[in-house]
Coordinates of C-alpha atoms and ligand atoms in Angstrom, one line a residue:
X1 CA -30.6 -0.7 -2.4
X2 CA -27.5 -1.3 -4.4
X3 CA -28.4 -1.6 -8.1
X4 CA -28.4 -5.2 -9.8
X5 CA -24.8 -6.1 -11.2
X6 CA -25.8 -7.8 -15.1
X7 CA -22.9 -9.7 -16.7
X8 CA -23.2 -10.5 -20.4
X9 CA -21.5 -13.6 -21.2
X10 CA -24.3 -14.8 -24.0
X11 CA -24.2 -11.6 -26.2
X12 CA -20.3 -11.0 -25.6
X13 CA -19.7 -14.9 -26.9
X14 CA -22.4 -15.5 -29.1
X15 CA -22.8 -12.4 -30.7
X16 CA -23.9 -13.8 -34.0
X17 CA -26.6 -15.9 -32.2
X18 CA -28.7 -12.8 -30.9
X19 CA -30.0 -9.3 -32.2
X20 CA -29.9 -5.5 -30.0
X21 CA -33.2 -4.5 -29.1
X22 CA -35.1 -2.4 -27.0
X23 CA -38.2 -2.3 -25.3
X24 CA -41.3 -1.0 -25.9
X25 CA -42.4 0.2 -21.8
X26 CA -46.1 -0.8 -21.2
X27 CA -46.6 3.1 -19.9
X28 CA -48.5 3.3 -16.5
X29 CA -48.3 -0.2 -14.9
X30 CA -48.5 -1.7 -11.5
X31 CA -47.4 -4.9 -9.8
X32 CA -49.6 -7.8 -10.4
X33 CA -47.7 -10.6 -9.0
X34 CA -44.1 -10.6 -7.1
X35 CA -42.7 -13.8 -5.4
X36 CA -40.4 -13.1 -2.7
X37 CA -38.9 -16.6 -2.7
X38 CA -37.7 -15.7 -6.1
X39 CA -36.6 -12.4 -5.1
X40 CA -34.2 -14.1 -2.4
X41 CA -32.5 -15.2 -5.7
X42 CA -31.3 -11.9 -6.3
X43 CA -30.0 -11.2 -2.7
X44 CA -33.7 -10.5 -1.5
X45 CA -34.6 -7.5 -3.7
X46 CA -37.6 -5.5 -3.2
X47 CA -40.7 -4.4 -5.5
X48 CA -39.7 -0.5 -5.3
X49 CA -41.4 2.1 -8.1
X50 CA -38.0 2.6 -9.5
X51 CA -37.8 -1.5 -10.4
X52 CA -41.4 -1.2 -11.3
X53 CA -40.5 1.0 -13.8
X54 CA -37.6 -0.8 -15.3
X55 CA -40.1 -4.4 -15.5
X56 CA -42.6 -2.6 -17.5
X57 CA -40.0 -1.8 -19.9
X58 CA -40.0 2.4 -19.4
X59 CA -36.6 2.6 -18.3
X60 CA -33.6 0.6 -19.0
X61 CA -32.0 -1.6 -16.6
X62 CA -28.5 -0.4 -16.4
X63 CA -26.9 -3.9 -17.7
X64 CA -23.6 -1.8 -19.1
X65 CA -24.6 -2.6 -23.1
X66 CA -27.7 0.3 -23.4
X67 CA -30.3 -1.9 -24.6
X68 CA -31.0 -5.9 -24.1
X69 CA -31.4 -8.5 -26.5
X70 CA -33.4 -11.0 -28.7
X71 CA -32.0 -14.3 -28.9
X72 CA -32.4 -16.4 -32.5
X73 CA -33.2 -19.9 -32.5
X74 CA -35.2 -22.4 -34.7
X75 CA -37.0 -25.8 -33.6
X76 CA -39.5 -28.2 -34.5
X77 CA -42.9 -27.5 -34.3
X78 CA -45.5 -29.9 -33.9
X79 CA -43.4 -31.9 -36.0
X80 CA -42.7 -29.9 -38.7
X81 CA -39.4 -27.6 -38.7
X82 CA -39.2 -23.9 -38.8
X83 CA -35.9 -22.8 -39.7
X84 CA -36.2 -19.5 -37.9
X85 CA -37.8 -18.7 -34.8
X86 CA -36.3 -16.5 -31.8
X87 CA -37.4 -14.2 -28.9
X88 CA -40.7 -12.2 -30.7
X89 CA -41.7 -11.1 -27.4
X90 CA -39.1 -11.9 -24.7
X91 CA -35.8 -9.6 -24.2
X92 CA -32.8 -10.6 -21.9
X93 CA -31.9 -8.1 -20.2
X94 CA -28.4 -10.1 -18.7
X95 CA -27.1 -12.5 -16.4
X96 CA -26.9 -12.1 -12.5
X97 CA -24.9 -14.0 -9.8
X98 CA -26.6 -15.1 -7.4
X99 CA -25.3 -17.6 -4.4
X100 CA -27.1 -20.3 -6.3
X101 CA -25.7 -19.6 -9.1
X102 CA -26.2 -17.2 -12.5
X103 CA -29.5 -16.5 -13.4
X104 CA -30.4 -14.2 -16.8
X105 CA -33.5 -12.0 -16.2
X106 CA -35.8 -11.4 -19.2
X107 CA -38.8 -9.2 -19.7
X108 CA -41.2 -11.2 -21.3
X109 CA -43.8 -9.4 -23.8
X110 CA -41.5 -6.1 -23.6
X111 CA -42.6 -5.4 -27.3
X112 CA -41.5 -6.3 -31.0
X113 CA -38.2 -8.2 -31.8
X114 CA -36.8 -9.0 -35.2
X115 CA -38.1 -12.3 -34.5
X116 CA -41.5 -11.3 -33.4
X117 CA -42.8 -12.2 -37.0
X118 CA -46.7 -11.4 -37.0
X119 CA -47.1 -11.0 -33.6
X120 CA -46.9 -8.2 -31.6
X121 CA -44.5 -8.6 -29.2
X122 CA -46.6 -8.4 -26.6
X123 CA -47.7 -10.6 -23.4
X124 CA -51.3 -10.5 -22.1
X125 CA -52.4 -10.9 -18.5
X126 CA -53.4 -14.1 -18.4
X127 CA -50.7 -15.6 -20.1
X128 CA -48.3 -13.9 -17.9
X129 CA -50.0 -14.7 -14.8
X130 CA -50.2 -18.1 -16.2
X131 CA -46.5 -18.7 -16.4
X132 CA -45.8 -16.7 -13.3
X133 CA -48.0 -19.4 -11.3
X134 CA -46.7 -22.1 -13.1
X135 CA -43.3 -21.5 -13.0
X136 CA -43.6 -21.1 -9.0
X137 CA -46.0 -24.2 -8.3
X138 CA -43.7 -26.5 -10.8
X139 CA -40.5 -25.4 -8.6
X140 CA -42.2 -25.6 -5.1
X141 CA -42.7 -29.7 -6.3
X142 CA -39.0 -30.2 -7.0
X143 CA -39.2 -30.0 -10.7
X144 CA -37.1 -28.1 -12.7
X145 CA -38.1 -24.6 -14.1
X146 CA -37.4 -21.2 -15.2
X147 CA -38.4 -19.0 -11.7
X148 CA -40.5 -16.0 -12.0
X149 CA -39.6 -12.7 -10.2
X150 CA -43.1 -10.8 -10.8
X151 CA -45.8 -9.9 -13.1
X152 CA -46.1 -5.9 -14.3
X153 CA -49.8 -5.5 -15.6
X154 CA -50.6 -2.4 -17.5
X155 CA -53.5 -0.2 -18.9
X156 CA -52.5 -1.2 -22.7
X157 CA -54.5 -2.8 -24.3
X158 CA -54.2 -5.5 -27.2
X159 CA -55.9 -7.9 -28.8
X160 CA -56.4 -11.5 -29.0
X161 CA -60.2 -13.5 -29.6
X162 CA -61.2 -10.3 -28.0
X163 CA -59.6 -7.1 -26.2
X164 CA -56.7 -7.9 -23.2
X165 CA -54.7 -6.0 -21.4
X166 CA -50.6 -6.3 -21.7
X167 CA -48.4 -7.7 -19.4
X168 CA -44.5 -8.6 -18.6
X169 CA -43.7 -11.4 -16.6
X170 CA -40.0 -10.9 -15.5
X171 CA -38.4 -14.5 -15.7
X172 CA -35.2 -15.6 -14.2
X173 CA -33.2 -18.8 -16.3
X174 CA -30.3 -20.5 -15.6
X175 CA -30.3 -20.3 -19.4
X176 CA -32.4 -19.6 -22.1
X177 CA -30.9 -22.1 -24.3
X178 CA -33.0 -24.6 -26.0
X179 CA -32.5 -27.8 -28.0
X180 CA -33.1 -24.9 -31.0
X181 CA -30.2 -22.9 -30.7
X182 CA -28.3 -25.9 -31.8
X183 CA -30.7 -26.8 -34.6
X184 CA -30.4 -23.4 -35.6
X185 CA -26.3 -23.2 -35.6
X186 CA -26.0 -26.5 -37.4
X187 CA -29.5 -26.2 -40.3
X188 CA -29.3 -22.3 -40.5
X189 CA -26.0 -21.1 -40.1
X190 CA -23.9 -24.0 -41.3
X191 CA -21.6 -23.2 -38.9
X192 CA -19.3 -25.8 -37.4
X193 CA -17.2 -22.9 -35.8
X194 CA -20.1 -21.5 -34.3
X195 CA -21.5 -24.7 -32.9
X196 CA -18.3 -25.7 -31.4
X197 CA -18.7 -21.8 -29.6
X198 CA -22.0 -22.5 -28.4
X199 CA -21.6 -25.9 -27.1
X200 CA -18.2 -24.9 -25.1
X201 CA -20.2 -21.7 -23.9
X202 CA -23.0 -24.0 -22.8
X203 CA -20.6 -26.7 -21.3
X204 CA -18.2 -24.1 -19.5
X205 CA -21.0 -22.1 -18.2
X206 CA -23.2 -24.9 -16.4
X207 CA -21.2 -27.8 -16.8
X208 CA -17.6 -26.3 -15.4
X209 CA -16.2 -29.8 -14.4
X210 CA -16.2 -31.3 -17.7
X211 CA -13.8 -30.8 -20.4
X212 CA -13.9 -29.3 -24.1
X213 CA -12.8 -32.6 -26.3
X214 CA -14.9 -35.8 -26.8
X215 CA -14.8 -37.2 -23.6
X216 CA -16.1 -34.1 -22.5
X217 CA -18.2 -33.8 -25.1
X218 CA -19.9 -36.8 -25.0
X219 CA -20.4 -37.0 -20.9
X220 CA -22.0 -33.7 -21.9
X221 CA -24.3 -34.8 -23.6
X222 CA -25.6 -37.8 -21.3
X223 CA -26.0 -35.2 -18.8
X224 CA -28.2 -33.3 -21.3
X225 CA -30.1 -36.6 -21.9
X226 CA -30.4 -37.8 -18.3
X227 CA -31.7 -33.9 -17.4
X228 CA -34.5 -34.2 -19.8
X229 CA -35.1 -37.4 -18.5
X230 CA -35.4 -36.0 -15.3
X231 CA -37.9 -33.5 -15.9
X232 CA -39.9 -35.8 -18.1
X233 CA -39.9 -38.1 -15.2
X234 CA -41.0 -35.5 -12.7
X235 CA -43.7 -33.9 -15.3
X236 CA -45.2 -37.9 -15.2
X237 CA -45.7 -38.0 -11.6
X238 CA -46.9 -34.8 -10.5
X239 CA -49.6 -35.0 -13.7
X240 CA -47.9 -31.9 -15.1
X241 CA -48.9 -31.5 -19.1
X242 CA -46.8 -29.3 -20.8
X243 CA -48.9 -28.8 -24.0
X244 CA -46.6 -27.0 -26.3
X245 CA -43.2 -29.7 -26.5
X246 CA -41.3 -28.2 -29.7
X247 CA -38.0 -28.6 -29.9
X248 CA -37.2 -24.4 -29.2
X249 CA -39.2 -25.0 -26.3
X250 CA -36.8 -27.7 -24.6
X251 CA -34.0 -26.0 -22.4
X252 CA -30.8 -28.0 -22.6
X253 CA -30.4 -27.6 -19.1
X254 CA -33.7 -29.9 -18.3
X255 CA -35.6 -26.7 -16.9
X256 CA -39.7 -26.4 -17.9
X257 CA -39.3 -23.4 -20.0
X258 CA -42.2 -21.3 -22.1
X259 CA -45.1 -21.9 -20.6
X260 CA -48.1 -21.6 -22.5
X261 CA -51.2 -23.7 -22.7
X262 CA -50.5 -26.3 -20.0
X263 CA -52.6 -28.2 -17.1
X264 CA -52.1 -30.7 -14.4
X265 CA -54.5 -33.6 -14.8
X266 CA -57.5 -33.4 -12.7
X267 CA -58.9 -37.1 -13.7
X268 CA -56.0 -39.2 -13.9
X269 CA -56.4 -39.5 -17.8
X270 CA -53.2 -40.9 -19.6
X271 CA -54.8 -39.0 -23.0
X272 CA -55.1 -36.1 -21.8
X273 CA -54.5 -33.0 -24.1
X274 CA -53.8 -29.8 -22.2
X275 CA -53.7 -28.0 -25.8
X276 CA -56.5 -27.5 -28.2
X277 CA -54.7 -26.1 -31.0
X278 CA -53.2 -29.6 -31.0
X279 CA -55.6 -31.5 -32.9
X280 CA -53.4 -34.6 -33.9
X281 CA -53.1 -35.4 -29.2
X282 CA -49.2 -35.3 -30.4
X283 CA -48.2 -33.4 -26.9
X284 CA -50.8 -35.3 -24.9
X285 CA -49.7 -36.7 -21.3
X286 CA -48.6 -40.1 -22.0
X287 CA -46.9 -39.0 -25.1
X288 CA -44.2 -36.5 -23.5
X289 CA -41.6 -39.4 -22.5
X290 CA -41.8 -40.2 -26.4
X291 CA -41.7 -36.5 -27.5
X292 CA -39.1 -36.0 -25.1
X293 CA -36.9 -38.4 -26.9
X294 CA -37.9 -37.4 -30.0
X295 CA -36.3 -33.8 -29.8
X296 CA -33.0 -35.1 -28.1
X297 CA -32.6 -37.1 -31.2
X298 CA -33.4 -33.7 -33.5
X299 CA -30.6 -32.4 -31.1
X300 CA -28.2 -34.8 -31.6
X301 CA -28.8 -34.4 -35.5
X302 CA -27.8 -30.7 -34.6
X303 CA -24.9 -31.9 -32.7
X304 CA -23.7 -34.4 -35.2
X305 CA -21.0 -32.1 -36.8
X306 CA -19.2 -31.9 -33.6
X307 CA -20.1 -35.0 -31.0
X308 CA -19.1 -38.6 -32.4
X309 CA -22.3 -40.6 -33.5
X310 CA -21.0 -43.4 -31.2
X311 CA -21.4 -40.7 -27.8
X312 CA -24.7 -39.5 -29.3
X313 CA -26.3 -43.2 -30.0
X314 CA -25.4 -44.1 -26.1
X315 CA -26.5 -41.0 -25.0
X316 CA -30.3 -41.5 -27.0
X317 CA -30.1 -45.1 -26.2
X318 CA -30.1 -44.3 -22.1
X319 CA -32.7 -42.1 -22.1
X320 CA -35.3 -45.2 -21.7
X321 CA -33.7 -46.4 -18.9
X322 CA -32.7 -43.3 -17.2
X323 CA -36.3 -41.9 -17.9
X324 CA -37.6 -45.6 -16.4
X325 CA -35.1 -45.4 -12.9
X326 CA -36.4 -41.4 -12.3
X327 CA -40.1 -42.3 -12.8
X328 CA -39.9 -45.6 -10.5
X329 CA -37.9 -43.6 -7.7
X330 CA -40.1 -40.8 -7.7
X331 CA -43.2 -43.2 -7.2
X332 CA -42.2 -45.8 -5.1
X333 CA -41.1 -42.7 -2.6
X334 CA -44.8 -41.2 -3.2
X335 CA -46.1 -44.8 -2.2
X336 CA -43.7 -45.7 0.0
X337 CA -43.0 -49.0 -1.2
X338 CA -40.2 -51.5 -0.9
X339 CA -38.2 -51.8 -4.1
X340 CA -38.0 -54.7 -6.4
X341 CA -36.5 -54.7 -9.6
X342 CA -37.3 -51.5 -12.1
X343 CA -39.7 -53.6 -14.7
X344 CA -41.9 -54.6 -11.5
X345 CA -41.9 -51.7 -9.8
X346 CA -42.9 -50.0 -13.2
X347 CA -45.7 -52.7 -14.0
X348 CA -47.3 -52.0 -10.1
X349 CA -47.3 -48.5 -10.7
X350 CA -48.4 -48.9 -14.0
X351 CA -51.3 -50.8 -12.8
X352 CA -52.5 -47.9 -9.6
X353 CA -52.8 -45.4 -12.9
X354 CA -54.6 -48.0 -14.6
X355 CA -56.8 -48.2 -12.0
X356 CA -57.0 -44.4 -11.2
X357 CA -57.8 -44.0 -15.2
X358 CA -60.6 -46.8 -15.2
X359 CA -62.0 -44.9 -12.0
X360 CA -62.1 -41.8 -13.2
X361 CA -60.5 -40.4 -9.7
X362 CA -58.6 -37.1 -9.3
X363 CA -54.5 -37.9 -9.2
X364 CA -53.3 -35.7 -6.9
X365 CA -56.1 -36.1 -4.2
X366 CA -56.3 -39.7 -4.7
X367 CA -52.9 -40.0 -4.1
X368 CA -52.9 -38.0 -1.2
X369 CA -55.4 -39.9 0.8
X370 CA -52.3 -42.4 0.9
X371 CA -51.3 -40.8 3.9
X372 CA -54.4 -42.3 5.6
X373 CA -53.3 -46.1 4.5
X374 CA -52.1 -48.8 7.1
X375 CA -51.1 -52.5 6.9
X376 CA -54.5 -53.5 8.4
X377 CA -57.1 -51.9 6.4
X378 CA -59.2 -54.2 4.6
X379 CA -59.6 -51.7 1.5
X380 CA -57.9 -48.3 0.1
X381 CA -59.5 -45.0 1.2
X382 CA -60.7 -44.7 -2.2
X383 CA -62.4 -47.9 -2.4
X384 CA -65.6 -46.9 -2.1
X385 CA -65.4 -44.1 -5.0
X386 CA -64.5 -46.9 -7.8
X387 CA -67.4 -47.9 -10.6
X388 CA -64.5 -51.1 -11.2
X389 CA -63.8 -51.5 -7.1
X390 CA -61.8 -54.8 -8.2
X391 CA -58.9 -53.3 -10.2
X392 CA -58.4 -51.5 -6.9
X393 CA -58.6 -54.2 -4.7
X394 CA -56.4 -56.6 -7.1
X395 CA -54.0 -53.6 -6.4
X396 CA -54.3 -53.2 -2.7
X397 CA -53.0 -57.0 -2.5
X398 CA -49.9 -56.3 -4.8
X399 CA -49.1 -53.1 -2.5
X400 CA -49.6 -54.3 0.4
X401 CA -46.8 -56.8 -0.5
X402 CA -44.4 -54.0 -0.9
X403 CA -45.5 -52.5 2.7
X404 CA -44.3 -55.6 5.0
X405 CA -41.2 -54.0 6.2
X406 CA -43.5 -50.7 7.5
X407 CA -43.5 -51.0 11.1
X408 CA -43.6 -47.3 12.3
X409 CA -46.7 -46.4 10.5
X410 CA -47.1 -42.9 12.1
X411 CA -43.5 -42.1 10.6
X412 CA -44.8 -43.7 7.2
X413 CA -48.1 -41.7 6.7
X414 CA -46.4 -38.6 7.8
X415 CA -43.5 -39.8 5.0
X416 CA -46.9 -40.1 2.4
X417 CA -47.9 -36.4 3.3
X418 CA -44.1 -35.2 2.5
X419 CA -44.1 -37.0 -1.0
X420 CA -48.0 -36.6 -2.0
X421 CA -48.9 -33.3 -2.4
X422 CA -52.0 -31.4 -1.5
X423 CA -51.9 -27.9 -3.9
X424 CA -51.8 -28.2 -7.5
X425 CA -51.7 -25.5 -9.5
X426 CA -55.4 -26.8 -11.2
X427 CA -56.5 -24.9 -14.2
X428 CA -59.7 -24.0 -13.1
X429 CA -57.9 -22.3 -10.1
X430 CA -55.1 -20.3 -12.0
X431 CA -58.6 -19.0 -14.2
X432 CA -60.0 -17.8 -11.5
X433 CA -57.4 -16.1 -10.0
X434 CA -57.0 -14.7 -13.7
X435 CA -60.6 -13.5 -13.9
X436 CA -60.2 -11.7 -10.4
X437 CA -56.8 -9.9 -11.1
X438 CA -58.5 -9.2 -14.4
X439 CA -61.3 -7.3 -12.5
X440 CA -58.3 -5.4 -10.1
X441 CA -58.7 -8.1 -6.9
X442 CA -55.4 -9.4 -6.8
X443 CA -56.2 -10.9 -3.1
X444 CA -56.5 -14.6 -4.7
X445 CA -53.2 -14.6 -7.0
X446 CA -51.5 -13.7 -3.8
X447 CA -53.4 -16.6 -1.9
X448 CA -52.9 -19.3 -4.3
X449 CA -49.1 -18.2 -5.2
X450 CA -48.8 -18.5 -0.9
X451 CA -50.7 -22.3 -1.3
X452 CA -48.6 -23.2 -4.4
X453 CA -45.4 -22.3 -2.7
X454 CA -45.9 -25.1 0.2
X455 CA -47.9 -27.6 -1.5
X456 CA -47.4 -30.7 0.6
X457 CA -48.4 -28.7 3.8
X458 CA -52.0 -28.9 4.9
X459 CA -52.3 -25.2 5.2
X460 CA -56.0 -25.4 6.4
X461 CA -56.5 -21.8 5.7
X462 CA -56.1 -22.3 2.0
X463 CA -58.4 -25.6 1.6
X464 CA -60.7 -24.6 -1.3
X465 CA -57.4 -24.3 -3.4
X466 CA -57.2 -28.3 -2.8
X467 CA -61.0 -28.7 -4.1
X468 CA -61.9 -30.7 -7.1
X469 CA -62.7 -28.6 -10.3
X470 CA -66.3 -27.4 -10.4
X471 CA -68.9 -28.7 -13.2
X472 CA -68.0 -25.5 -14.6
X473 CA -64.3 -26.3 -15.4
X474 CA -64.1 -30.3 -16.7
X475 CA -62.3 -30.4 -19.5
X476 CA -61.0 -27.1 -19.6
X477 CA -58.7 -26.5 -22.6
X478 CA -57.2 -23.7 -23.8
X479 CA -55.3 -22.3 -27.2
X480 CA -52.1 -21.3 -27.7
X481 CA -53.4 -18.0 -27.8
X482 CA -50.9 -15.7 -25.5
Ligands
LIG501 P1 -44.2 -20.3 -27.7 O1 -44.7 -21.6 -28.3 O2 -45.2 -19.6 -26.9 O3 -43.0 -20.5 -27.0 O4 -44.0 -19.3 -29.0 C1 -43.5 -19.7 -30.2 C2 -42.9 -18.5 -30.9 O5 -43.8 -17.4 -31.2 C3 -41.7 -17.9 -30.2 O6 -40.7 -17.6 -31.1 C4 -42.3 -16.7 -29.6 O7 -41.3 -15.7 -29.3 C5 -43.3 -16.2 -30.6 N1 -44.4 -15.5 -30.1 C6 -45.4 -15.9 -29.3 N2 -46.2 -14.9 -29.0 C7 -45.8 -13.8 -29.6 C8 -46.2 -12.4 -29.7 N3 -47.3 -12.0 -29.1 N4 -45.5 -11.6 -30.4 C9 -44.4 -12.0 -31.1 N5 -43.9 -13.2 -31.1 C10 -44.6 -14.1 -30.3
LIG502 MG1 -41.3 -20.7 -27.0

């Protein structure tokens, strides 16, 4: 196999945004998790002991500098802003072209960085398995992530409430940049020169048809508006919660980036809070679209110097309505429903989760038995499950307004099944796959990762994975703890 070809366009432009490191190797690892579909990214490279070697961090990828790097950043957290933050844990090792584009590969919880602060640089097993699955799943429903090439687990251990075991998970970015970089350029640096570099970097490298003066400039940054938009959007449907919204968690390419402690609802609950070191609910479920707009305006602070408040007011003011038009196509295409006008589209929508929230039914299977609705049925599938049946039926008569058009119903329910899926990446089943790799039986991280990767598809063979959480597992929360 032909070794990988790294480019380094980050450290060779932005040198003064990153620092040299090395990693610390994990020692005596193994494979844990590898996904072939990301693998295909890279020209279909195989898990061989020589790249097993250079994911655990024992020997150097050969990426022509002689060692990888940290990138510095800053970002609001939880509200509050930390002027300097960076990679503690994760190292890029550099960029690879791949027919779909460039992708950097990092090693994340390859050991100590100059930003690792307290921490100690590493990753444990369940957090990298954890973003590994996530990462997959998220991109398998059309939402926009960071991939994950593989999981290397090790023999290391570290510590954490009690003693793990380290792992890298190797992740492959269009970018690692985040809405921080920029805060961190513009409060840290005081750099107009330098923000001007990293915006032209970012614009030239993933924006290549736009140009480098305002006009440019200023279409750039509705694109980065209407991309988090996008995600945000897609996040809301699916019932994806992404716990940890800072600001150097937000990749200015609209890609879920750093996962940590996140969930997909179970319940449809609108409050729900993925996070438990997030006492306040700030980054609960119904709050992302806000927080969402929230950090674009602490990025256009950060931009301010260089974009024209004019092009950055327009840009914030269309994130509503861009946010509003995702969200609305997304769902009417899950329900299959005729099209009105956004506000009452939105407000029919707005009244199923209402309904789903009052009922205290599962989103993702409630929303799948929609591939079982016709014209003629006197109630929803779901009818009988309600404790407030009437919110559902005051619904059914709204829908069914927006269905009169449907006259191959075969060709619509099949439709449903395409849009609705079946496999969610449900916490209780990403901590059990966790518990079992933990004990050496990696039989069901392979299993679920094979669900997760075609989750509309009925895939009989894998139906406990569409099962609802066991007594055991309602209300599972977890820390930040990684
Ligand atoms: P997160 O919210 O997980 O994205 O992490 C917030 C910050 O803490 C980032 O700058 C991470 O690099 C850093 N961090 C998290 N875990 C560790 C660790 N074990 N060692 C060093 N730095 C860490
Ligand atoms: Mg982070």
């Amino acid at each position: 196999m032909t070794a990988l070809q790294f480019k380094q366009p980050f450290f060779n432009e932005l040198p003064k945004l990153l620092s040299p490191v090395l990693p610390q190797g994990l020692g005596a690892s193994r494979w844990i998790a590898w996904s072939d579909d990301a693998a295909q990214l890279l020209g279909g490279i195989k898990p061989t002991a020589s790249l097993l070697n250079q994911c655990a961090g024992n020997q150097l990828f050969d990426n022509g500098l002689g060692h990888y790097f940290a990138q510095v950043y800053s970002g609001h957290q939880f509200g509050g802003y930390s002027p300097q933050l960076g990679d503690g844990r994760a190292m890029i090792v550099g960029s690879l072209q791949a027919p779909e584009g460039a992708f950097e590969m990092s090693l994340k919880g390859a050991g100590i960085t100059p930003y690792s602060r307290h921490g100690d640089g590493r990753a444990v097993l369940r957090s990298a398995l954890r973003e590994f699955l996530a990462s997959e799943a998220l991109h398998h429903l059309g939402i926009a992530t960071t991939r994950a090439l593989a999981v290397v687990g090790s023999d290391l251990s570290v510590w954490r409430e009690t003693e793990e075991t380290a792992a890298i998970t190797v992740r492959l970015a269009r970018s690692h940049i985040r809405f921080g970089h920029f805060q961190y350029v513009t409060h840290g640096l005081q750099s107009k020169p330098q923000l001007q570099a990293l915006i032209d970097f970012t614009i030239k490298q993933h924006y290549p048809e736009l140009t480098l003066d305002s006009q440019g400039y200023s279409a750039w940054f509705a694109k980065v508006v209407d991309s988090t938009a996008l995600m945000i959007a897609k996040w809301q449907a699916f019932g994806f919660t992404h716990g940890v919204m800072n600001t150097d968690n937000m990749s200015i390419l609209g890609d879920t980036l750093d996962y940590g402690p996140f969930g997909f609802l179970d319940r449809y609950d609108e409050d729900f809070v993925c996070n438990h070191s997030d006492s306040e609910s700030r980054y609960s479920f119904v709050r992302q679209p806000g927080v969402a707009l929230w950090n674009l305006q602490r990025l256009a602070q950060a931009l301010a110097p260089i974009i024209a408040s004019d092009s950055l007011v327009s840009g914030l003011d269309s994130f509503e309505p861009r946010l509003i038009e995702h969200y609305v196509t997304i769902m009417s295409g899950r329900l299959g429903m005729a099209r009105h006008d956004n506000d009452s589209d939105l407000e029919l929508i707005s009244a199923l989760m209402r309904g789903l929230q009052a009922n205290g039914l599962d989103y993702t299977r409630t929303m799948r038995q929609l591939k079982l609705v016709s014209h003629a049925d006197k109630q929803l599938p779901w009818q009988d499950d309600c404790v407030q049946p009437q919110l559902m039926s005051d619904w059914w008569r709204a829908y069914k307004t927006r269905l009169v058009g449907v006259d191959d119903w075969d060709g619509w329910q099949a439709q449903r099944q395409r849009t609705n899926p079946k496999y969610i990446l449900r916490n209780y089943l990403a901590q059990q796959a966790i518990e079992e790799a933990e004990r050496g039986n990696l039989e069901m991280v392979t299993s679920l990762m094979a669900a997760l990767q075609n989750p509309f598809d009925e895939q009989t063979q894998y139906e406990q994975y569409a099962q609802l959480p066991p007594d055991w597992a309602q209300g599972l929360v977890l820390s930040c703890s990684s």
